[in-house]
PDB file of C-alpha atoms and ligand atoms in Angstrom:
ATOM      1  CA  UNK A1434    -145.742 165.685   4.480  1.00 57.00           C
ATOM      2  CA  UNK A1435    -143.709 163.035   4.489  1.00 82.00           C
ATOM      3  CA  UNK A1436    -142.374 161.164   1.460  1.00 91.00           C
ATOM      4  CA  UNK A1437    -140.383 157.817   1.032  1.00 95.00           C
ATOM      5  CA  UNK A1438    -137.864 157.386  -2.402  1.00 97.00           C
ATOM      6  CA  UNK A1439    -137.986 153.512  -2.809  1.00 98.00           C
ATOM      7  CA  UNK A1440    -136.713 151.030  -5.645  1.00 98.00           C
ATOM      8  CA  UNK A1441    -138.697 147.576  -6.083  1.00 98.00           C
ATOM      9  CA  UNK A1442    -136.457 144.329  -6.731  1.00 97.00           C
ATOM     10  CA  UNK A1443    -137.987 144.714 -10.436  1.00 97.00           C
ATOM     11  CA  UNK A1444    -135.885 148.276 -10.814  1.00 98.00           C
ATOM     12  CA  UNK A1445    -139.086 150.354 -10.476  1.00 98.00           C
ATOM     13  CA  UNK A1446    -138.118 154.087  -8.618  1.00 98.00           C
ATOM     14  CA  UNK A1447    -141.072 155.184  -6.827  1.00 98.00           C
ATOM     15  CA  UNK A1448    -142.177 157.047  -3.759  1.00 98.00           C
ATOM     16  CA  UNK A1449    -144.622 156.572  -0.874  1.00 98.00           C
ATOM     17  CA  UNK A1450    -146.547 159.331   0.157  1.00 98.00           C
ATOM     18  CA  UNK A1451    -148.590 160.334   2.773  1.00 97.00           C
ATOM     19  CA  UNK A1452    -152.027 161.315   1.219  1.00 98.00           C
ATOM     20  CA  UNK A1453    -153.486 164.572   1.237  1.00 97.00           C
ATOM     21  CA  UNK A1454    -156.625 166.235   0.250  1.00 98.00           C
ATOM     22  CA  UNK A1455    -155.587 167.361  -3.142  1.00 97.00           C
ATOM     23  CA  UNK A1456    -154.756 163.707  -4.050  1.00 98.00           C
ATOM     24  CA  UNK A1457    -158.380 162.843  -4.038  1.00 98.00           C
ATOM     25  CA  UNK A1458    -159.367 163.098  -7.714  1.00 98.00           C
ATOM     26  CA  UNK A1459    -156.393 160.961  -8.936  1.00 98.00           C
ATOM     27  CA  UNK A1460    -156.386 158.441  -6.461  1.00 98.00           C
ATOM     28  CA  UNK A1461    -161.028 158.420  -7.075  1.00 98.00           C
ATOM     29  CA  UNK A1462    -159.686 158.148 -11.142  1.00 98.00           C
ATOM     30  CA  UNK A1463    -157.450 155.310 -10.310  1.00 98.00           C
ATOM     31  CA  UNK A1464    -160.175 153.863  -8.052  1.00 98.00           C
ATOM     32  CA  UNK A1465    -163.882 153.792 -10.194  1.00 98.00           C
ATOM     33  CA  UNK A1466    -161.067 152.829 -13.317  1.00 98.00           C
ATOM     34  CA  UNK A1467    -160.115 149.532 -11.367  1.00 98.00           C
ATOM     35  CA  UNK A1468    -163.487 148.971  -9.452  1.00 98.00           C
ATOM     36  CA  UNK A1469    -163.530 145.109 -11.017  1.00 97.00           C
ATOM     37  CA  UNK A1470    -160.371 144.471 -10.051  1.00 98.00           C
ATOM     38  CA  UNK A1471    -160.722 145.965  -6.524  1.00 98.00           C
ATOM     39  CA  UNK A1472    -164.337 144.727  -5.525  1.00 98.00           C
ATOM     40  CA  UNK A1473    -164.123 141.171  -4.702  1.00 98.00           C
ATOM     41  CA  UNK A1474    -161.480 141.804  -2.209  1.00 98.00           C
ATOM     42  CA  UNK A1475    -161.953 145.639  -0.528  1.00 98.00           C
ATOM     43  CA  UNK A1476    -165.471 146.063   0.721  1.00 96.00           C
ATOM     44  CA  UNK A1477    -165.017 150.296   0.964  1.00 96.00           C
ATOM     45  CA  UNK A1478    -165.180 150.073  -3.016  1.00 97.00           C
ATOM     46  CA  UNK A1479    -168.715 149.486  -2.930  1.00 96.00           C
ATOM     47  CA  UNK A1480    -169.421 152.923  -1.278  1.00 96.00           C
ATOM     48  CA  UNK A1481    -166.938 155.025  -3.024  1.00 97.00           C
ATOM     49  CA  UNK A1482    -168.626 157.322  -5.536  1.00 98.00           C
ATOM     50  CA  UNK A1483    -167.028 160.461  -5.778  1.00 98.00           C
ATOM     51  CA  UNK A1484    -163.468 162.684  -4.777  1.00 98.00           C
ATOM     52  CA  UNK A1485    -165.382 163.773  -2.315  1.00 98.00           C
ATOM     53  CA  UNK A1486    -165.749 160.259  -0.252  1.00 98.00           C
ATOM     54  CA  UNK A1487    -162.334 159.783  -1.239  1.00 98.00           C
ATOM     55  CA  UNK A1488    -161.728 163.304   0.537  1.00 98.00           C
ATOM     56  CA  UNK A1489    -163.390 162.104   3.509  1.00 98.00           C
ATOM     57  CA  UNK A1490    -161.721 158.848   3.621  1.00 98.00           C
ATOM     58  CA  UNK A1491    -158.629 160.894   3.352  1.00 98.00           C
ATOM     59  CA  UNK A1492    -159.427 163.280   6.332  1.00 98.00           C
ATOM     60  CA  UNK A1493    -159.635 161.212   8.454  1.00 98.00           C
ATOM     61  CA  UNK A1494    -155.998 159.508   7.617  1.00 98.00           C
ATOM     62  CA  UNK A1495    -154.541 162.251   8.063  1.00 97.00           C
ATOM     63  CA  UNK A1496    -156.211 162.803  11.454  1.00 97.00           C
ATOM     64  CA  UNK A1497    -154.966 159.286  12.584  1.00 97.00           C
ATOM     65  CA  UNK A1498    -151.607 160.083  11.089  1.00 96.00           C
ATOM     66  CA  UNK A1499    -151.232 162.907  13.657  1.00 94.00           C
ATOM     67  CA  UNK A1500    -152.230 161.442  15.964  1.00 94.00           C
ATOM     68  CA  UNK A1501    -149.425 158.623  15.575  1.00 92.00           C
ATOM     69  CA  UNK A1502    -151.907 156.076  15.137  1.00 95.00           C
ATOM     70  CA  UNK A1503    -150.652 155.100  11.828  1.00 95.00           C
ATOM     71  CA  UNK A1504    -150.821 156.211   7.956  1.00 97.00           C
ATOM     72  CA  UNK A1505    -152.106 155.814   4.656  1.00 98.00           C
ATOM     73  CA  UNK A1506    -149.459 156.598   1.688  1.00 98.00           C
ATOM     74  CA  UNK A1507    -150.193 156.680  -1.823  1.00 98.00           C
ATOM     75  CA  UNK A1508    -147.673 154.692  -4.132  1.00 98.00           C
ATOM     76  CA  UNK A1509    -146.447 157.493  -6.866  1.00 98.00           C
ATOM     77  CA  UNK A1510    -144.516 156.610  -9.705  1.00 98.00           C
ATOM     78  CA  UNK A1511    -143.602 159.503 -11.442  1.00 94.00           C
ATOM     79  CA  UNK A1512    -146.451 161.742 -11.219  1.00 93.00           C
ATOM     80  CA  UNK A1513    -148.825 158.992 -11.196  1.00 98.00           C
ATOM     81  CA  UNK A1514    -150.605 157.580  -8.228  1.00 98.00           C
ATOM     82  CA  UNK A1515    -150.442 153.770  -8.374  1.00 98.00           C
ATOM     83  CA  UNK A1516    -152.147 152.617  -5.315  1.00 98.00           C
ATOM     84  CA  UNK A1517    -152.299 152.593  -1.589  1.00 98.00           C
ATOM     85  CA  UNK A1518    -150.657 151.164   1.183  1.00 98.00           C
ATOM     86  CA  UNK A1519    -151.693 151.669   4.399  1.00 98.00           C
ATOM     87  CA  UNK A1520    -151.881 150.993   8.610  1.00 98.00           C
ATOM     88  CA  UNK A1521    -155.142 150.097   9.914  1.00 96.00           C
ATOM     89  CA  UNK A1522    -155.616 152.153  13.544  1.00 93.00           C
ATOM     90  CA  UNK A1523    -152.842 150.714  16.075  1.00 97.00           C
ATOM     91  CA  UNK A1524    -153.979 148.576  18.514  1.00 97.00           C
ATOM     92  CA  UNK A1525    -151.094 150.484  21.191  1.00 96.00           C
ATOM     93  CA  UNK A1526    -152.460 147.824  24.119  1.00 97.00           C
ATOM     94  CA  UNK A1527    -151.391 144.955  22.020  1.00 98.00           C
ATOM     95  CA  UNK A1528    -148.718 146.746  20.082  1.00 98.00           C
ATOM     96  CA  UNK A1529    -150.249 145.524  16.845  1.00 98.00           C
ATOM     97  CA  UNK A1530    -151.431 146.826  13.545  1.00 98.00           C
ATOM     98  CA  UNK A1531    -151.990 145.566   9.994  1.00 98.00           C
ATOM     99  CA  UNK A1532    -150.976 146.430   6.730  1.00 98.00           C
ATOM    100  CA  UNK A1533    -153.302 147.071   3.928  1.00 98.00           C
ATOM    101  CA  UNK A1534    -152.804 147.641  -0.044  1.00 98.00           C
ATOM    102  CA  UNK A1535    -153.613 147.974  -3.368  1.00 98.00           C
ATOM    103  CA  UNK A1536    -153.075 148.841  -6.819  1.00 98.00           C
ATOM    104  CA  UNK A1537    -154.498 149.678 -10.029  1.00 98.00           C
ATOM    105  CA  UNK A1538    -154.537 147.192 -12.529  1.00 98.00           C
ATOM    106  CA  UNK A1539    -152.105 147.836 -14.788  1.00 98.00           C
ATOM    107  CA  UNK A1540    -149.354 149.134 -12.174  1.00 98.00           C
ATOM    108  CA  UNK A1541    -149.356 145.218 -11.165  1.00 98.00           C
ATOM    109  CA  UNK A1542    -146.378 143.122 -11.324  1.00 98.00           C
ATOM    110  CA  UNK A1543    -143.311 145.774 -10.652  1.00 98.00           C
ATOM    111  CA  UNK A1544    -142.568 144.853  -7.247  1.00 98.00           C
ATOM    112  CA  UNK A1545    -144.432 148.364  -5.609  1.00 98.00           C
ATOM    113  CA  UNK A1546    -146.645 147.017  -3.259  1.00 98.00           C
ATOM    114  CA  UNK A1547    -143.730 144.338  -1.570  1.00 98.00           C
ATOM    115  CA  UNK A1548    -141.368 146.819  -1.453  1.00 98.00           C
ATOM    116  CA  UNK A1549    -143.665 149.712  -0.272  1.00 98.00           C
ATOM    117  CA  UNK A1550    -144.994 147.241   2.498  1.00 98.00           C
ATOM    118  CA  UNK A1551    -141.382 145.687   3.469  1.00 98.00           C
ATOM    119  CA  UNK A1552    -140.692 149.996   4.258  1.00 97.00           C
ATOM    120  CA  UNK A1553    -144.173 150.225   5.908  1.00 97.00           C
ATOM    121  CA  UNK A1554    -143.019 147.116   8.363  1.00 98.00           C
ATOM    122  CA  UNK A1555    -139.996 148.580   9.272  1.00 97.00           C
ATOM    123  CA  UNK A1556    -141.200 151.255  10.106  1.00 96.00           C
ATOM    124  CA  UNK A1557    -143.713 149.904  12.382  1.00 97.00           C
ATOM    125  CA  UNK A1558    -141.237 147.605  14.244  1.00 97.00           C
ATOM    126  CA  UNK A1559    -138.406 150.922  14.296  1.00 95.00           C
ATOM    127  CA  UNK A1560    -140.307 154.262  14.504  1.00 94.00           C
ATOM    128  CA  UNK A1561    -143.723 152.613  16.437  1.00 95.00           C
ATOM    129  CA  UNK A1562    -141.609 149.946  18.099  1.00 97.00           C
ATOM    130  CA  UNK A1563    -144.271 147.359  18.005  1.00 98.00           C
ATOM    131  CA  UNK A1564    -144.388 144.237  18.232  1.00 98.00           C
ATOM    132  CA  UNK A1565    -146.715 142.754  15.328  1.00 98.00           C
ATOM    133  CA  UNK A1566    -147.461 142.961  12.717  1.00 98.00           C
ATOM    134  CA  UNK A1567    -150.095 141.092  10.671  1.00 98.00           C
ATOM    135  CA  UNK A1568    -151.458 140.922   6.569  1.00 98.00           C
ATOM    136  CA  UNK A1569    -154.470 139.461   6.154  1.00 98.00           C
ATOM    137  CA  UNK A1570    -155.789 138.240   2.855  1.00 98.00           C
ATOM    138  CA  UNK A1571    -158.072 136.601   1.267  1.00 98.00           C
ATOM    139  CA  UNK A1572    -157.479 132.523   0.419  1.00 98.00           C
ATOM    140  CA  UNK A1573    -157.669 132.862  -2.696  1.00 98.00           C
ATOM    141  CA  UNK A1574    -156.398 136.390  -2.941  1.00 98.00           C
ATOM    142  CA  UNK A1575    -152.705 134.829  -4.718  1.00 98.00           C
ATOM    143  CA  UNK A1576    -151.376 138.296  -5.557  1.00 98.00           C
ATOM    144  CA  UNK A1577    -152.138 139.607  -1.892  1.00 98.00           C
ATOM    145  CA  UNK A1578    -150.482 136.715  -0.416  1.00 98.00           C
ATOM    146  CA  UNK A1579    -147.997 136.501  -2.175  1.00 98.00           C
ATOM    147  CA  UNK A1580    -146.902 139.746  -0.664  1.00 98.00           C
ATOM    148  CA  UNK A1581    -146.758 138.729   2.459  1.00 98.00           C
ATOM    149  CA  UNK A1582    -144.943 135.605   1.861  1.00 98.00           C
ATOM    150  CA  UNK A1583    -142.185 137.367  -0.326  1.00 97.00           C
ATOM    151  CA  UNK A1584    -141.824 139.799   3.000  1.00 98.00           C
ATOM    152  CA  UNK A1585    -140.957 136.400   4.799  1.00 97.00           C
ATOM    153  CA  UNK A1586    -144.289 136.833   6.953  1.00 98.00           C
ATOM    154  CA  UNK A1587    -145.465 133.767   8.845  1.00 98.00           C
ATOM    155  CA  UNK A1588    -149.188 131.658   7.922  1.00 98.00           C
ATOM    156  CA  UNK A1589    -150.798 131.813  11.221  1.00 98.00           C
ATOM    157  CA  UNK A1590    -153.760 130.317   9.905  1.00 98.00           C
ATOM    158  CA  UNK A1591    -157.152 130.990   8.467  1.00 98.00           C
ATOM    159  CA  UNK A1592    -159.994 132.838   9.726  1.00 98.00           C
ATOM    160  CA  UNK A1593    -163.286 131.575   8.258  1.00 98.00           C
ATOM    161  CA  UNK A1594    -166.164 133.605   6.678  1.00 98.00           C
ATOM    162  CA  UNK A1595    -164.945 136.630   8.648  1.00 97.00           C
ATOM    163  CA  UNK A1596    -165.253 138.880   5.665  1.00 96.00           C
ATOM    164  CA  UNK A1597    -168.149 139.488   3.583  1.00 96.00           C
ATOM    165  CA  UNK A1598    -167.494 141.322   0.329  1.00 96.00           C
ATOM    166  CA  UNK A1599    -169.331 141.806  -2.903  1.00 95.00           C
ATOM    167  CA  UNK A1600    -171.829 139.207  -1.995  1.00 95.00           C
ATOM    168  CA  UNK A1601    -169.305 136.265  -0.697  1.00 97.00           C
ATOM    169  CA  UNK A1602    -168.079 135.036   2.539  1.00 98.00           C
ATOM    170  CA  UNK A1603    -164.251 135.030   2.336  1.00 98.00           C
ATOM    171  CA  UNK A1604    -162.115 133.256   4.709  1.00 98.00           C
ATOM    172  CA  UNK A1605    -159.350 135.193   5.766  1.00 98.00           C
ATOM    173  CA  UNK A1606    -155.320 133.901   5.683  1.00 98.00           C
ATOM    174  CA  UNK A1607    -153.748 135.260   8.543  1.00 98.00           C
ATOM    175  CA  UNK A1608    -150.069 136.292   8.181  1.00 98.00           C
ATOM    176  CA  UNK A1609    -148.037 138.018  10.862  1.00 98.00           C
ATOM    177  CA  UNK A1610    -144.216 139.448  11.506  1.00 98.00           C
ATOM    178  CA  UNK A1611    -142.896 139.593  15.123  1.00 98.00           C
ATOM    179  CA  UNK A1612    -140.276 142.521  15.993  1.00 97.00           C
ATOM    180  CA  UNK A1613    -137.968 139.377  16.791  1.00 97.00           C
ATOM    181  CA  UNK A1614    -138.060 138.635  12.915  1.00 97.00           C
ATOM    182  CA  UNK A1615    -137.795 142.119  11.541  1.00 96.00           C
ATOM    183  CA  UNK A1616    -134.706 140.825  10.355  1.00 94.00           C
ATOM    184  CA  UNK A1617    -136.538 138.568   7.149  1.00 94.00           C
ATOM    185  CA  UNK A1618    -137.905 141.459   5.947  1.00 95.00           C
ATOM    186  CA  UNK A1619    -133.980 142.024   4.343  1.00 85.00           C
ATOM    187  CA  UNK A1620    -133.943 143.936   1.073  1.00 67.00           C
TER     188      UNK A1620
HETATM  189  C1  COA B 653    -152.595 142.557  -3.997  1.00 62.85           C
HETATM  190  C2  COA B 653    -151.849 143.410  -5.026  1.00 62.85           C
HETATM  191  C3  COA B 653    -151.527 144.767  -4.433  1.00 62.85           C
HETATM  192  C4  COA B 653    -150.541 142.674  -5.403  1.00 62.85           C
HETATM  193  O1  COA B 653    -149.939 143.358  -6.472  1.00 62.85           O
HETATM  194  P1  COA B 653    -148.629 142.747  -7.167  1.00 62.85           P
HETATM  195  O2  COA B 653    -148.334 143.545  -8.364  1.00 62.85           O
HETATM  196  O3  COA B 653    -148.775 141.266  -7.327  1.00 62.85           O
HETATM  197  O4  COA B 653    -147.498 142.976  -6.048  1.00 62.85           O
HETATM  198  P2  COA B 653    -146.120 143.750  -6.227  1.00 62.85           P
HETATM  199  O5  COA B 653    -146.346 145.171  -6.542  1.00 62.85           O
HETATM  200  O6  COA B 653    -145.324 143.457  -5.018  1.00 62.85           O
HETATM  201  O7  COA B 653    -145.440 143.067  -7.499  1.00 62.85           O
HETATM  202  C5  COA B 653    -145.224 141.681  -7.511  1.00 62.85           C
HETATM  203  C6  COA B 653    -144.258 141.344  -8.620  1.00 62.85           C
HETATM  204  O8  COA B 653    -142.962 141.802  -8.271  1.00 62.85           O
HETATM  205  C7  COA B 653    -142.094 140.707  -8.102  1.00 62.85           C
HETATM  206  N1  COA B 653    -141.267 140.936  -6.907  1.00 62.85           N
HETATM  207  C8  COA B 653    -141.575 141.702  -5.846  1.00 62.85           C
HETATM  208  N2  COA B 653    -140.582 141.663  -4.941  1.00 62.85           N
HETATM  209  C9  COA B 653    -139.657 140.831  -5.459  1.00 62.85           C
HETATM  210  C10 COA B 653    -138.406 140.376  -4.970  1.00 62.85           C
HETATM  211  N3  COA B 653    -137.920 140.762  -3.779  1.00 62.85           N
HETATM  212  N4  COA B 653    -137.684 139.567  -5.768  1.00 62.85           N
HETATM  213  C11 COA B 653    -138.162 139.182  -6.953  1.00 62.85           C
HETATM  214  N5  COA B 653    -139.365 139.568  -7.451  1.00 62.85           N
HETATM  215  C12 COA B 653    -140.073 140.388  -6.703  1.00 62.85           C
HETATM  216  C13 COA B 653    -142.993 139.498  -7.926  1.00 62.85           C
HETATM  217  O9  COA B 653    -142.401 138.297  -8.297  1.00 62.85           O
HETATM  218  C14 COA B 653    -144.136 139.849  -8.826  1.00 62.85           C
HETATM  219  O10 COA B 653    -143.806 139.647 -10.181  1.00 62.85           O
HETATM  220  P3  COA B 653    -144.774 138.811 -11.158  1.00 62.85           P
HETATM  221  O11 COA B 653    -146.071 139.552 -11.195  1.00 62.85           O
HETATM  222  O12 COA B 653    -144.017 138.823 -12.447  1.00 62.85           O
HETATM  223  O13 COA B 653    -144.909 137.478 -10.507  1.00 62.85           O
HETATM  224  C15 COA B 653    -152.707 143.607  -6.300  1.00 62.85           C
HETATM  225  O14 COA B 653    -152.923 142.373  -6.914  1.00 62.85           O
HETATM  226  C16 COA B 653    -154.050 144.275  -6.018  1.00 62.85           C
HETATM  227  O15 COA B 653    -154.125 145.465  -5.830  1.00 62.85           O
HETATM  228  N6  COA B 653    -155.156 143.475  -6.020  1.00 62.85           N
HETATM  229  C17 COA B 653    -156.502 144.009  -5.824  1.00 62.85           C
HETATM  230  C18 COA B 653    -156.708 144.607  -4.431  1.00 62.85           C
HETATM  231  C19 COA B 653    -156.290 143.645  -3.347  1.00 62.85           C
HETATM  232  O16 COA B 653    -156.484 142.442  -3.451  1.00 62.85           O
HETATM  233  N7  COA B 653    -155.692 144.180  -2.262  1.00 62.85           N
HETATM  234  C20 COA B 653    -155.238 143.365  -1.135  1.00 62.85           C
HETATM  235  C21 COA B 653    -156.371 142.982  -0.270  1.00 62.85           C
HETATM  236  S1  COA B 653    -155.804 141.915   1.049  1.00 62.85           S
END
């Protein structure tokens, strides 16, 4: 399957890779070790309990990957699974899709996750040839939006209590990058 050398801005060689089945136990370890960090802002944390739903969640990635609908990678560095980033189903009427990611914990701050997403737009505007793309994020998710900001992706606006996680409404920030402005996405 397909995998995607990359260097973040802070010098960090890694690789995105499409997941596969035998990547569920590390990517479950990396997931119930960083459940506090992950559960007030990814609602699918909450009902992930074993390699096994981790399995199934990865099944069925793999079934929308062939199926050109999209992908979910995980972020390797060395032969360590960092996090995810990943392309909700494509919306091929409207020619959009959005971006999705995480890490663990400790793998914050190296620049994986903006450069893994900055490839993961590109490839949406050059291989899918769409014509959005959006992030959305939490308002007071800094780290998430961040991202998108970084990738030069424009504040639309902000969707309220569309998102209930953990117990709490979130409102919803609303970024998005037209083909047009592929360009910003430099790097
Ligand atoms: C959201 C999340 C993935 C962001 O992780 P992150 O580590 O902040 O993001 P990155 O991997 O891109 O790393 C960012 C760092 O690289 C730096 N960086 C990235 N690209 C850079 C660039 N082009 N130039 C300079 N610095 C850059 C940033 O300044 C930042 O450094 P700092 O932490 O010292 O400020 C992470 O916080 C997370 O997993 N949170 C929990 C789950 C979650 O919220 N998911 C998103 C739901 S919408």
């Amino acid at each position: 399957m397909f995998r995607w050398p990359l260097t973040s801005a802070k010098g960090v060689e890694f690789e995105l890779r499409l997941l596969e089945l035998r990547d569920a136990e590390a990517l479950y370890a990396l997931a119930d070790a960083n459940r506090e960090h992950i559960r007030p802002w990814l609602p699918w944390i909450a009902w992930t309990h074993s390699a096994g739903d981790v399995k199934k969640f990865i099944r069925a990635a793999l079934k929308q990957f062939t199926e050109g609908d999209g992908f979910h990678a995980g972020i390797w560095v060395g032969g360590e699974i960092a996090g995810c980033v990943g392309l909700h189903a494509v919306d091929w009427q409207n020619q959009h899709v959005a971006v999705g990611y995480w890490l663990g914990k400790e793998w914050e701050g190296r620049g994986l996750v903006t450069e893994g997403t900055r490839a993961v737009a590109r490839y949406c505007f050059e291989t899918y040839g769409l014509e959005r793309v959006e992030i959305r994020a939490a308002v007071e998710n800094k780290r998430s939006r961040a991202v998108a900001e970084r990738l030069g992706f424009t504040l639309e606006g902000v969707l309220r209590r569309t998102q209930r996680v953990d117990g709490r409404w979130l409102d919803n920030a609303v970024y998005s990058m037209l083909r047009g402005e592929a360009e910003r996405l430099g790097g």
